[in-house]
Amino acid sequence: MTQEELAAVLEDHKLWLEGAGGKRANLYGAKLDFADLSGANLCGANLNATNLHRAKLSNAYLTGVELCGANLYGADLTRSVLSGATFYDANITRAKLDGADLSDVNFEGARMEVGKTIIQLLRRAMRSNGYELFLWQCKEGFYIKSGQMLLTIDEAAPFWEETCDNSYLKDECLDILDMFKKAIARALGEKE
């Protein structure tokens, strides 16, 4: 899809959102890899099976967007509004979700690093330096996404012990790990 075609679709979608004619954006199967959609308003759009490989979607409005089967490998979704979005069978490997509004997002069936299939985003936490950590429940187990790293619960403490030079940040990471372990116990119905 050319930049001009994409601009026309976005303009039509804007009119549709405003109730002034236009039509809902249907980008099903579109090839938008590396596209710059930063700040775009695609609320309610159909992005199923769309190739958004390394696309820039930071600060985008994606409320209620359908992203089933979409390729979001390496996509930048920082600070985007994704509330109510659906990601079934989407590839979110290396996608950046820091600061995004993920309320009521359905990640079930999405795929991430090393072929993990997501059941749900269980928890997230932010360190004092703004760095965000995500706890994913996958069919294969529980994983912490830390930047580009995907760690098992058992790998997390040794990793932070070894790599955090700042003792305050190391302590924060270990406190977050404890919180994540409690969330896992609750998810499994175990006593903490």
PDB file of C-alpha atoms in Angstrom:
ATOM      1  CA  MET A   1       0.000   0.000   0.000  1.00  0.00           C
ATOM      2  CA  THR A   2       1.413   3.382  -0.970  1.00  0.00           C
ATOM      3  CA  GLN A   3       1.622   6.285   1.461  1.00  0.00           C
ATOM      4  CA  GLU A   4      -1.039   8.115  -0.583  1.00  0.00           C
ATOM      5  CA  GLU A   5      -3.451   5.147  -0.396  1.00  0.00           C
ATOM      6  CA  LEU A   6      -2.863   4.862   3.337  1.00  0.00           C
ATOM      7  CA  ALA A   7      -3.478   8.603   3.806  1.00  0.00           C
ATOM      8  CA  ALA A   8      -6.794   8.272   1.942  1.00  0.00           C
ATOM      9  CA  VAL A   9      -7.866   5.326   4.131  1.00  0.00           C
ATOM     10  CA  LEU A  10      -6.960   7.285   7.287  1.00  0.00           C
ATOM     11  CA  GLU A  11      -8.904  10.340   6.084  1.00  0.00           C
ATOM     12  CA  ASP A  12     -11.990   8.215   5.297  1.00  0.00           C
ATOM     13  CA  HIS A  13     -11.676   6.562   8.724  1.00  0.00           C
ATOM     14  CA  LYS A  14     -11.439   9.970  10.414  1.00  0.00           C
ATOM     15  CA  LEU A  15     -14.682  11.064   8.730  1.00  0.00           C
ATOM     16  CA  TRP A  16     -16.317   7.767   9.770  1.00  0.00           C
ATOM     17  CA  LEU A  17     -15.259   8.285  13.395  1.00  0.00           C
ATOM     18  CA  GLU A  18     -16.672  11.823  13.335  1.00  0.00           C
ATOM     19  CA  GLY A  19     -19.972  10.603  11.848  1.00  0.00           C
ATOM     20  CA  ALA A  20     -19.383  12.760   8.785  1.00  0.00           C
ATOM     21  CA  GLY A  21     -19.470  10.069   6.107  1.00  0.00           C
ATOM     22  CA  GLY A  22     -16.314   8.260   5.175  1.00  0.00           C
ATOM     23  CA  LYS A  23     -15.937   4.599   6.030  1.00  0.00           C
ATOM     24  CA  ARG A  24     -14.337   2.377   8.636  1.00  0.00           C
ATOM     25  CA  ALA A  25     -10.712   1.562   7.843  1.00  0.00           C
ATOM     26  CA  ASN A  26     -10.436  -1.980   6.539  1.00  0.00           C
ATOM     27  CA  LEU A  27      -6.745  -2.724   6.231  1.00  0.00           C
ATOM     28  CA  TYR A  28      -7.206  -6.498   6.290  1.00  0.00           C
ATOM     29  CA  GLY A  29      -4.023  -8.111   4.961  1.00  0.00           C
ATOM     30  CA  ALA A  30      -2.405  -4.768   4.063  1.00  0.00           C
ATOM     31  CA  LYS A  31       1.380  -4.586   3.924  1.00  0.00           C
ATOM     32  CA  LEU A  32       2.283  -1.764   6.286  1.00  0.00           C
ATOM     33  CA  ASP A  33       5.688  -2.951   7.441  1.00  0.00           C
ATOM     34  CA  PHE A  34       7.832  -0.030   8.630  1.00  0.00           C
ATOM     35  CA  ALA A  35       4.834   2.347   8.205  1.00  0.00           C
ATOM     36  CA  ASP A  36       4.790   5.423  10.396  1.00  0.00           C
ATOM     37  CA  LEU A  37       1.351   5.535  12.011  1.00  0.00           C
ATOM     38  CA  SER A  38       2.502   7.389  15.127  1.00  0.00           C
ATOM     39  CA  GLY A  39      -0.431   9.240  16.645  1.00  0.00           C
ATOM     40  CA  ALA A  40      -2.903   7.875  14.084  1.00  0.00           C
ATOM     41  CA  ASN A  41      -6.521   7.374  15.133  1.00  0.00           C
ATOM     42  CA  LEU A  42      -7.515   3.889  14.001  1.00  0.00           C
ATOM     43  CA  CYS A  43     -10.127   3.219  16.706  1.00  0.00           C
ATOM     44  CA  GLY A  44     -12.366   0.354  15.611  1.00  0.00           C
ATOM     45  CA  ALA A  45     -10.355  -0.363  12.459  1.00  0.00           C
ATOM     46  CA  ASN A  46      -9.939  -3.822  10.961  1.00  0.00           C
ATOM     47  CA  LEU A  47      -6.223  -4.620  11.032  1.00  0.00           C
ATOM     48  CA  ASN A  48      -6.676  -8.396  10.922  1.00  0.00           C
ATOM     49  CA  ALA A  49      -3.827 -10.156   9.069  1.00  0.00           C
ATOM     50  CA  THR A  50      -2.117  -6.799   8.488  1.00  0.00           C
ATOM     51  CA  ASN A  51       1.671  -6.793   8.233  1.00  0.00           C
ATOM     52  CA  LEU A  52       2.801  -4.152  10.736  1.00  0.00           C
ATOM     53  CA  HIS A  53       6.353  -5.500  10.999  1.00  0.00           C
ATOM     54  CA  ARG A  54       8.410  -2.810  12.774  1.00  0.00           C
ATOM     55  CA  ALA A  55       5.642  -0.241  12.198  1.00  0.00           C
ATOM     56  CA  LYS A  56       5.647   2.909  14.317  1.00  0.00           C
ATOM     57  CA  LEU A  57       2.365   3.053  16.227  1.00  0.00           C
ATOM     58  CA  SER A  58       3.503   5.015  19.269  1.00  0.00           C
ATOM     59  CA  ASN A  59       0.818   7.310  20.698  1.00  0.00           C
ATOM     60  CA  ALA A  60      -1.718   5.819  18.267  1.00  0.00           C
ATOM     61  CA  TYR A  61      -5.385   5.432  19.172  1.00  0.00           C
ATOM     62  CA  LEU A  62      -6.278   1.796  18.600  1.00  0.00           C
ATOM     63  CA  THR A  63      -9.285   1.316  20.877  1.00  0.00           C
ATOM     64  CA  GLY A  64     -11.311  -1.728  19.827  1.00  0.00           C
ATOM     65  CA  VAL A  65      -8.982  -2.566  16.942  1.00  0.00           C
ATOM     66  CA  GLU A  66      -9.002  -6.096  15.550  1.00  0.00           C
ATOM     67  CA  LEU A  67      -5.424  -7.356  15.107  1.00  0.00           C
ATOM     68  CA  CYS A  68      -6.137 -11.084  14.735  1.00  0.00           C
ATOM     69  CA  GLY A  69      -3.405 -12.757  12.723  1.00  0.00           C
ATOM     70  CA  ALA A  70      -1.512  -9.471  12.363  1.00  0.00           C
ATOM     71  CA  ASN A  71       2.280  -9.402  12.259  1.00  0.00           C
ATOM     72  CA  LEU A  72       3.465  -6.876  14.854  1.00  0.00           C
ATOM     73  CA  TYR A  73       7.046  -8.161  15.071  1.00  0.00           C
ATOM     74  CA  GLY A  74       9.116  -5.301  16.478  1.00  0.00           C
ATOM     75  CA  ALA A  75       6.236  -2.814  16.226  1.00  0.00           C
ATOM     76  CA  ASP A  76       6.496   0.258  18.443  1.00  0.00           C
ATOM     77  CA  LEU A  77       3.219   0.540  20.388  1.00  0.00           C
ATOM     78  CA  THR A  78       4.630   2.664  23.223  1.00  0.00           C
ATOM     79  CA  ARG A  79       2.059   4.943  24.851  1.00  0.00           C
ATOM     80  CA  SER A  80      -0.631   3.810  22.390  1.00  0.00           C
ATOM     81  CA  VAL A  81      -4.242   3.349  23.465  1.00  0.00           C
ATOM     82  CA  LEU A  82      -5.128  -0.299  22.834  1.00  0.00           C
ATOM     83  CA  SER A  83      -8.097  -0.699  25.190  1.00  0.00           C
ATOM     84  CA  GLY A  84     -10.483  -3.384  23.969  1.00  0.00           C
ATOM     85  CA  ALA A  85      -8.165  -4.533  21.152  1.00  0.00           C
ATOM     86  CA  THR A  86      -8.055  -8.199  20.105  1.00  0.00           C
ATOM     87  CA  PHE A  87      -4.742  -9.921  19.269  1.00  0.00           C
ATOM     88  CA  TYR A  88      -5.752 -13.562  18.647  1.00  0.00           C
ATOM     89  CA  ASP A  89      -3.034 -15.328  16.574  1.00  0.00           C
ATOM     90  CA  ALA A  90      -1.092 -12.056  16.204  1.00  0.00           C
ATOM     91  CA  ASN A  91       2.700 -12.090  16.337  1.00  0.00           C
ATOM     92  CA  ILE A  92       3.832  -9.615  19.020  1.00  0.00           C
ATOM     93  CA  THR A  93       7.436 -10.802  19.183  1.00  0.00           C
ATOM     94  CA  ARG A  94       9.655  -7.879  20.221  1.00  0.00           C
ATOM     95  CA  ALA A  95       6.703  -5.466  20.122  1.00  0.00           C
ATOM     96  CA  LYS A  96       7.184  -2.507  22.453  1.00  0.00           C
ATOM     97  CA  LEU A  97       4.196  -1.987  24.753  1.00  0.00           C
ATOM     98  CA  ASP A  98       5.733   0.313  27.365  1.00  0.00           C
ATOM     99  CA  GLY A  99       3.273   2.895  28.650  1.00  0.00           C
ATOM    100  CA  ALA A 100       0.443   1.596  26.458  1.00  0.00           C
ATOM    101  CA  ASP A 101      -3.148   1.520  27.713  1.00  0.00           C
ATOM    102  CA  LEU A 102      -3.808  -2.225  27.758  1.00  0.00           C
ATOM    103  CA  SER A 103      -7.124  -2.208  29.618  1.00  0.00           C
ATOM    104  CA  ASP A 104      -9.503  -4.941  28.437  1.00  0.00           C
ATOM    105  CA  VAL A 105      -7.052  -6.057  25.734  1.00  0.00           C
ATOM    106  CA  ASN A 106      -7.474  -9.682  24.687  1.00  0.00           C
ATOM    107  CA  PHE A 107      -4.035 -11.187  24.062  1.00  0.00           C
ATOM    108  CA  GLU A 108      -5.262 -14.802  24.234  1.00  0.00           C
ATOM    109  CA  GLY A 109      -3.809 -16.841  21.387  1.00  0.00           C
ATOM    110  CA  ALA A 110      -1.229 -14.211  20.404  1.00  0.00           C
ATOM    111  CA  ARG A 111       2.336 -15.382  19.879  1.00  0.00           C
ATOM    112  CA  MET A 112       5.523 -13.902  21.274  1.00  0.00           C
ATOM    113  CA  GLU A 113       9.247 -14.577  21.542  1.00  0.00           C
ATOM    114  CA  VAL A 114      10.466 -18.150  21.104  1.00  0.00           C
ATOM    115  CA  GLY A 115       7.070 -19.425  19.945  1.00  0.00           C
ATOM    116  CA  LYS A 116       5.195 -18.805  23.196  1.00  0.00           C
ATOM    117  CA  THR A 117       1.383 -18.690  22.948  1.00  0.00           C
ATOM    118  CA  ILE A 118      -0.190 -16.153  25.287  1.00  0.00           C
ATOM    119  CA  ILE A 119      -3.086 -16.879  27.588  1.00  0.00           C
ATOM    120  CA  GLN A 120      -3.071 -13.415  29.165  1.00  0.00           C
ATOM    121  CA  LEU A 121      -1.026 -10.472  30.340  1.00  0.00           C
ATOM    122  CA  LEU A 122      -1.084 -11.186  34.060  1.00  0.00           C
ATOM    123  CA  ARG A 123       0.676  -8.114  35.527  1.00  0.00           C
ATOM    124  CA  ARG A 124       2.939  -5.255  34.650  1.00  0.00           C
ATOM    125  CA  ALA A 125       5.138  -3.021  36.758  1.00  0.00           C
ATOM    126  CA  MET A 126       7.299   0.020  36.198  1.00  0.00           C
ATOM    127  CA  ARG A 127      10.647   0.651  37.810  1.00  0.00           C
ATOM    128  CA  SER A 128      11.517   4.122  39.120  1.00  0.00           C
ATOM    129  CA  ASN A 129      13.621   4.736  35.981  1.00  0.00           C
ATOM    130  CA  GLY A 130      10.532   4.292  33.743  1.00  0.00           C
ATOM    131  CA  TYR A 131      11.535   0.812  32.576  1.00  0.00           C
ATOM    132  CA  GLU A 132       8.492  -1.470  32.356  1.00  0.00           C
ATOM    133  CA  LEU A 133       8.283  -5.198  33.093  1.00  0.00           C
ATOM    134  CA  PHE A 134       5.465  -7.471  31.903  1.00  0.00           C
ATOM    135  CA  LEU A 135       4.364 -10.825  33.334  1.00  0.00           C
ATOM    136  CA  TRP A 136       2.841 -13.070  30.661  1.00  0.00           C
ATOM    137  CA  GLN A 137       0.939 -16.270  31.282  1.00  0.00           C
ATOM    138  CA  CYS A 138       1.550 -18.520  28.288  1.00  0.00           C
ATOM    139  CA  LYS A 139       0.535 -22.064  27.476  1.00  0.00           C
ATOM    140  CA  GLU A 140       4.177 -22.964  28.048  1.00  0.00           C
ATOM    141  CA  GLY A 141       4.466 -21.264  31.459  1.00  0.00           C
ATOM    142  CA  PHE A 142       4.966 -17.798  32.982  1.00  0.00           C
ATOM    143  CA  TYR A 143       7.449 -15.335  31.466  1.00  0.00           C
ATOM    144  CA  ILE A 144       8.729 -11.887  32.287  1.00  0.00           C
ATOM    145  CA  LYS A 145       9.359  -9.589  29.353  1.00  0.00           C
ATOM    146  CA  SER A 146      12.056  -7.150  30.241  1.00  0.00           C
ATOM    147  CA  GLY A 147      12.939  -4.981  27.241  1.00  0.00           C
ATOM    148  CA  GLN A 148      13.951  -7.423  24.529  1.00  0.00           C
ATOM    149  CA  MET A 149      14.594 -10.187  27.090  1.00  0.00           C
ATOM    150  CA  LEU A 150      12.109 -12.937  27.840  1.00  0.00           C
ATOM    151  CA  LEU A 151      12.887 -14.603  31.146  1.00  0.00           C
ATOM    152  CA  THR A 152      11.357 -17.477  33.039  1.00  0.00           C
ATOM    153  CA  ILE A 153      10.558 -16.816  36.679  1.00  0.00           C
ATOM    154  CA  ASP A 154      13.605 -18.905  37.681  1.00  0.00           C
ATOM    155  CA  GLU A 155      15.926 -16.978  35.333  1.00  0.00           C
ATOM    156  CA  ALA A 156      14.826 -13.494  36.447  1.00  0.00           C
ATOM    157  CA  ALA A 157      16.529 -13.184  39.863  1.00  0.00           C
ATOM    158  CA  PRO A 158      19.956 -14.452  38.708  1.00  0.00           C
ATOM    159  CA  PHE A 159      19.729 -12.241  35.598  1.00  0.00           C
ATOM    160  CA  TRP A 160      19.051  -9.082  37.629  1.00  0.00           C
ATOM    161  CA  GLU A 161      21.629 -10.030  40.278  1.00  0.00           C
ATOM    162  CA  GLU A 162      24.235 -10.251  37.532  1.00  0.00           C
ATOM    163  CA  THR A 163      23.243  -7.344  35.264  1.00  0.00           C
ATOM    164  CA  CYS A 164      21.944  -4.558  37.552  1.00  0.00           C
ATOM    165  CA  ASP A 165      24.885  -2.387  38.545  1.00  0.00           C
ATOM    166  CA  ASN A 166      22.662  -0.099  40.581  1.00  0.00           C
ATOM    167  CA  SER A 167      21.659  -1.846  43.812  1.00  0.00           C
ATOM    168  CA  TYR A 168      18.472   0.237  44.097  1.00  0.00           C
ATOM    169  CA  LEU A 169      17.237  -0.918  40.672  1.00  0.00           C
ATOM    170  CA  LYS A 170      18.274  -4.481  41.457  1.00  0.00           C
ATOM    171  CA  ASP A 171      16.203  -4.344  44.657  1.00  0.00           C
ATOM    172  CA  GLU A 172      13.262  -2.913  42.702  1.00  0.00           C
ATOM    173  CA  CYS A 173      13.491  -5.757  40.170  1.00  0.00           C
ATOM    174  CA  LEU A 174      13.584  -8.349  42.924  1.00  0.00           C
ATOM    175  CA  ASP A 175      10.574  -6.709  44.634  1.00  0.00           C
ATOM    176  CA  ILE A 176       8.702  -6.781  41.307  1.00  0.00           C
ATOM    177  CA  LEU A 177       9.650 -10.443  40.922  1.00  0.00           C
ATOM    178  CA  ASP A 178       8.112 -11.153  44.342  1.00  0.00           C
ATOM    179  CA  MET A 179       4.942  -9.342  43.284  1.00  0.00           C
ATOM    180  CA  PHE A 180       4.867 -11.362  40.035  1.00  0.00           C
ATOM    181  CA  LYS A 181       5.290 -14.627  41.983  1.00  0.00           C
ATOM    182  CA  LYS A 182       2.282 -13.688  44.128  1.00  0.00           C
ATOM    183  CA  ALA A 183       0.257 -12.933  40.989  1.00  0.00           C
ATOM    184  CA  ILE A 184       1.181 -16.372  39.606  1.00  0.00           C
ATOM    185  CA  ALA A 185       0.137 -18.052  42.865  1.00  0.00           C
ATOM    186  CA  ARG A 186      -3.237 -16.253  42.697  1.00  0.00           C
ATOM    187  CA  ALA A 187      -3.673 -17.224  39.020  1.00  0.00           C
ATOM    188  CA  LEU A 188      -3.004 -20.850  39.903  1.00  0.00           C
ATOM    189  CA  GLY A 189      -5.278 -20.692  42.942  1.00  0.00           C
ATOM    190  CA  GLU A 190      -2.408 -21.411  45.339  1.00  0.00           C
ATOM    191  CA  LYS A 191      -1.931 -19.954  48.800  1.00  0.00           C
ATOM    192  CA  GLU A 192       0.738 -17.284  48.872  1.00  0.00           C
TER     193      GLU A 192
END
